[in-house]
PDB file of C-alpha atoms in Angstrom:
ATOM      1  CA  SER A 227      82.419 196.532  75.193  1.00 40.00           C
ATOM      2  CA  ALA A 228      83.038 193.672  72.764  1.00 43.00           C
ATOM      3  CA  VAL A 229      86.260 192.991  70.852  1.00 40.00           C
ATOM      4  CA  HIS A 230      86.736 189.709  68.904  1.00 49.00           C
ATOM      5  CA  GLY A 231      84.044 187.942  70.980  1.00 64.00           C
ATOM      6  CA  ILE A 232      85.270 189.191  74.352  1.00 64.00           C
ATOM      7  CA  VAL A 233      82.959 191.166  76.660  1.00 68.00           C
ATOM      8  CA  ALA A 234      84.104 192.883  79.840  1.00 68.00           C
ATOM      9  CA  CYS A 235      82.058 194.340  82.565  1.00 72.00           C
ATOM     10  CA  ALA A 236      82.507 195.700  86.095  1.00 68.00           C
ATOM     11  CA  GLY A 237      79.885 195.293  88.879  1.00 69.00           C
ATOM     12  CA  ASP A 238      78.956 197.695  91.636  1.00 67.00           C
ATOM     13  CA  ASP A 239      80.386 195.428  94.320  1.00 79.00           C
ATOM     14  CA  GLY A 240      84.012 195.092  93.174  1.00 88.00           C
ATOM     15  CA  ILE A 241      83.258 192.387  90.590  1.00 89.00           C
ATOM     16  CA  ILE A 242      85.059 192.366  87.245  1.00 89.00           C
ATOM     17  CA  ALA A 243      84.048 189.766  84.647  1.00 88.00           C
ATOM     18  CA  PHE A 244      85.240 188.819  81.198  1.00 87.00           C
ATOM     19  CA  ALA A 245      83.400 186.479  78.819  1.00 86.00           C
ATOM     20  CA  ARG A 246      84.510 184.964  75.554  1.00 84.00           C
ATOM     21  CA  TRP A 247      82.086 183.140  73.300  1.00 78.00           C
ATOM     22  CA  GLN A 248      83.330 180.107  71.419  1.00 71.00           C
ATOM     23  CA  THR A 249      83.146 180.307  67.583  1.00 68.00           C
ATOM     24  CA  ASN A 250      79.913 178.760  66.291  1.00 68.00           C
ATOM     25  CA  SER A 251      78.721 177.853  69.773  1.00 69.00           C
ATOM     26  CA  ALA A 252      76.490 179.250  72.537  1.00 72.00           C
ATOM     27  CA  SER A 253      79.069 178.229  75.202  1.00 78.00           C
ATOM     28  CA  ARG A 254      81.290 180.857  76.794  1.00 84.00           C
ATOM     29  CA  THR A 255      84.410 180.997  78.967  1.00 88.00           C
ATOM     30  CA  LEU A 256      84.115 183.357  81.926  1.00 90.00           C
ATOM     31  CA  CYS A 257      86.704 184.898  84.191  1.00 93.00           C
ATOM     32  CA  ILE A 258      85.127 186.415  87.309  1.00 92.00           C
ATOM     33  CA  VAL A 259      87.236 188.326  89.819  1.00 93.00           C
ATOM     34  CA  ASN A 260      85.764 189.328  93.194  1.00 93.00           C
ATOM     35  CA  MET A 261      87.707 192.301  94.631  1.00 92.00           C
ATOM     36  CA  GLY A 262      84.878 193.054  97.108  1.00 91.00           C
ATOM     37  CA  SER A 263      84.568 192.158 100.836  1.00 91.00           C
ATOM     38  CA  ALA A 264      81.710 189.635 100.540  1.00 90.00           C
ATOM     39  CA  SER A 265      81.177 186.308  98.711  1.00 89.00           C
ATOM     40  CA  VAL A 266      79.151 186.451  95.403  1.00 88.00           C
ATOM     41  CA  SER A 267      77.048 183.855  93.665  1.00 88.00           C
ATOM     42  CA  LEU A 268      78.423 182.321  90.476  1.00 90.00           C
ATOM     43  CA  PRO A 269      76.434 181.633  87.374  1.00 88.00           C
ATOM     44  CA  ASP A 270      75.597 178.012  86.430  1.00 89.00           C
ATOM     45  CA  GLY A 271      78.548 176.317  84.695  1.00 90.00           C
ATOM     46  CA  GLU A 272      81.624 174.111  84.963  1.00 92.00           C
ATOM     47  CA  VAL A 273      84.487 175.520  87.062  1.00 92.00           C
ATOM     48  CA  ILE A 274      87.788 175.142  85.275  1.00 93.00           C
ATOM     49  CA  VAL A 275      90.138 176.680  87.953  1.00 94.00           C
ATOM     50  CA  SER A 276      89.681 178.842  91.018  1.00 94.00           C
ATOM     51  CA  SER A 277      92.215 180.860  93.003  1.00 94.00           C
ATOM     52  CA  THR A 278      90.637 179.631  96.241  1.00 90.00           C
ATOM     53  CA  PRO A 279      88.397 176.777  97.338  1.00 86.00           C
ATOM     54  CA  LEU A 280      84.706 177.447  96.401  1.00 82.00           C
ATOM     55  CA  ASP A 281      81.760 177.120  98.752  1.00 74.00           C
ATOM     56  CA  ASN A 282      79.914 174.181  97.167  1.00 73.00           C
ATOM     57  CA  GLY A 283      76.485 175.322  98.217  1.00 71.00           C
ATOM     58  CA  ASP A 284      73.682 176.187  95.934  1.00 71.00           C
ATOM     59  CA  PRO A 285      74.364 178.634  94.427  1.00 80.00           C
ATOM     60  CA  LEU A 286      78.144 178.179  94.136  1.00 88.00           C
ATOM     61  CA  LEU A 287      79.912 181.114  95.919  1.00 90.00           C
ATOM     62  CA  LEU A 288      83.184 182.874  95.092  1.00 91.00           C
ATOM     63  CA  SER A 289      84.826 184.328  98.177  1.00 91.00           C
ATOM     64  CA  ALA A 290      86.214 187.843  98.492  1.00 92.00           C
ATOM     65  CA  ASP A 291      89.601 188.487  96.904  1.00 94.00           C
ATOM     66  CA  ALA A 292      89.337 185.502  94.635  1.00 95.00           C
ATOM     67  CA  ALA A 293      88.964 184.650  90.950  1.00 96.00           C
ATOM     68  CA  VAL A 294      87.448 181.805  88.911  1.00 95.00           C
ATOM     69  CA  TRP A 295      87.543 180.675  85.310  1.00 95.00           C
ATOM     70  CA  MET A 296      84.460 178.703  84.178  1.00 94.00           C
ATOM     71  CA  ARG A 297      82.527 177.499  81.159  1.00 90.00           C
ATOM     72  CA  SER A 298      78.855 178.189  80.924  1.00 83.00           C
TER      73      SER A 298
END
């Protein structure tokens, strides 16, 4: 659903994500929460803050029971 430029979605593996698009821009701010039991790949973008250290591999991974805010 979308309200004032905010979109929320829930994944099958315990992932909840929120995205907000910047006015007059294609960039977006994301909040991704992993409530599952396994690490998940993150989309390309700049990490603003993370609740835990990220695995700096390629792709960047968000561990279980963690959250990240990023720009993409």
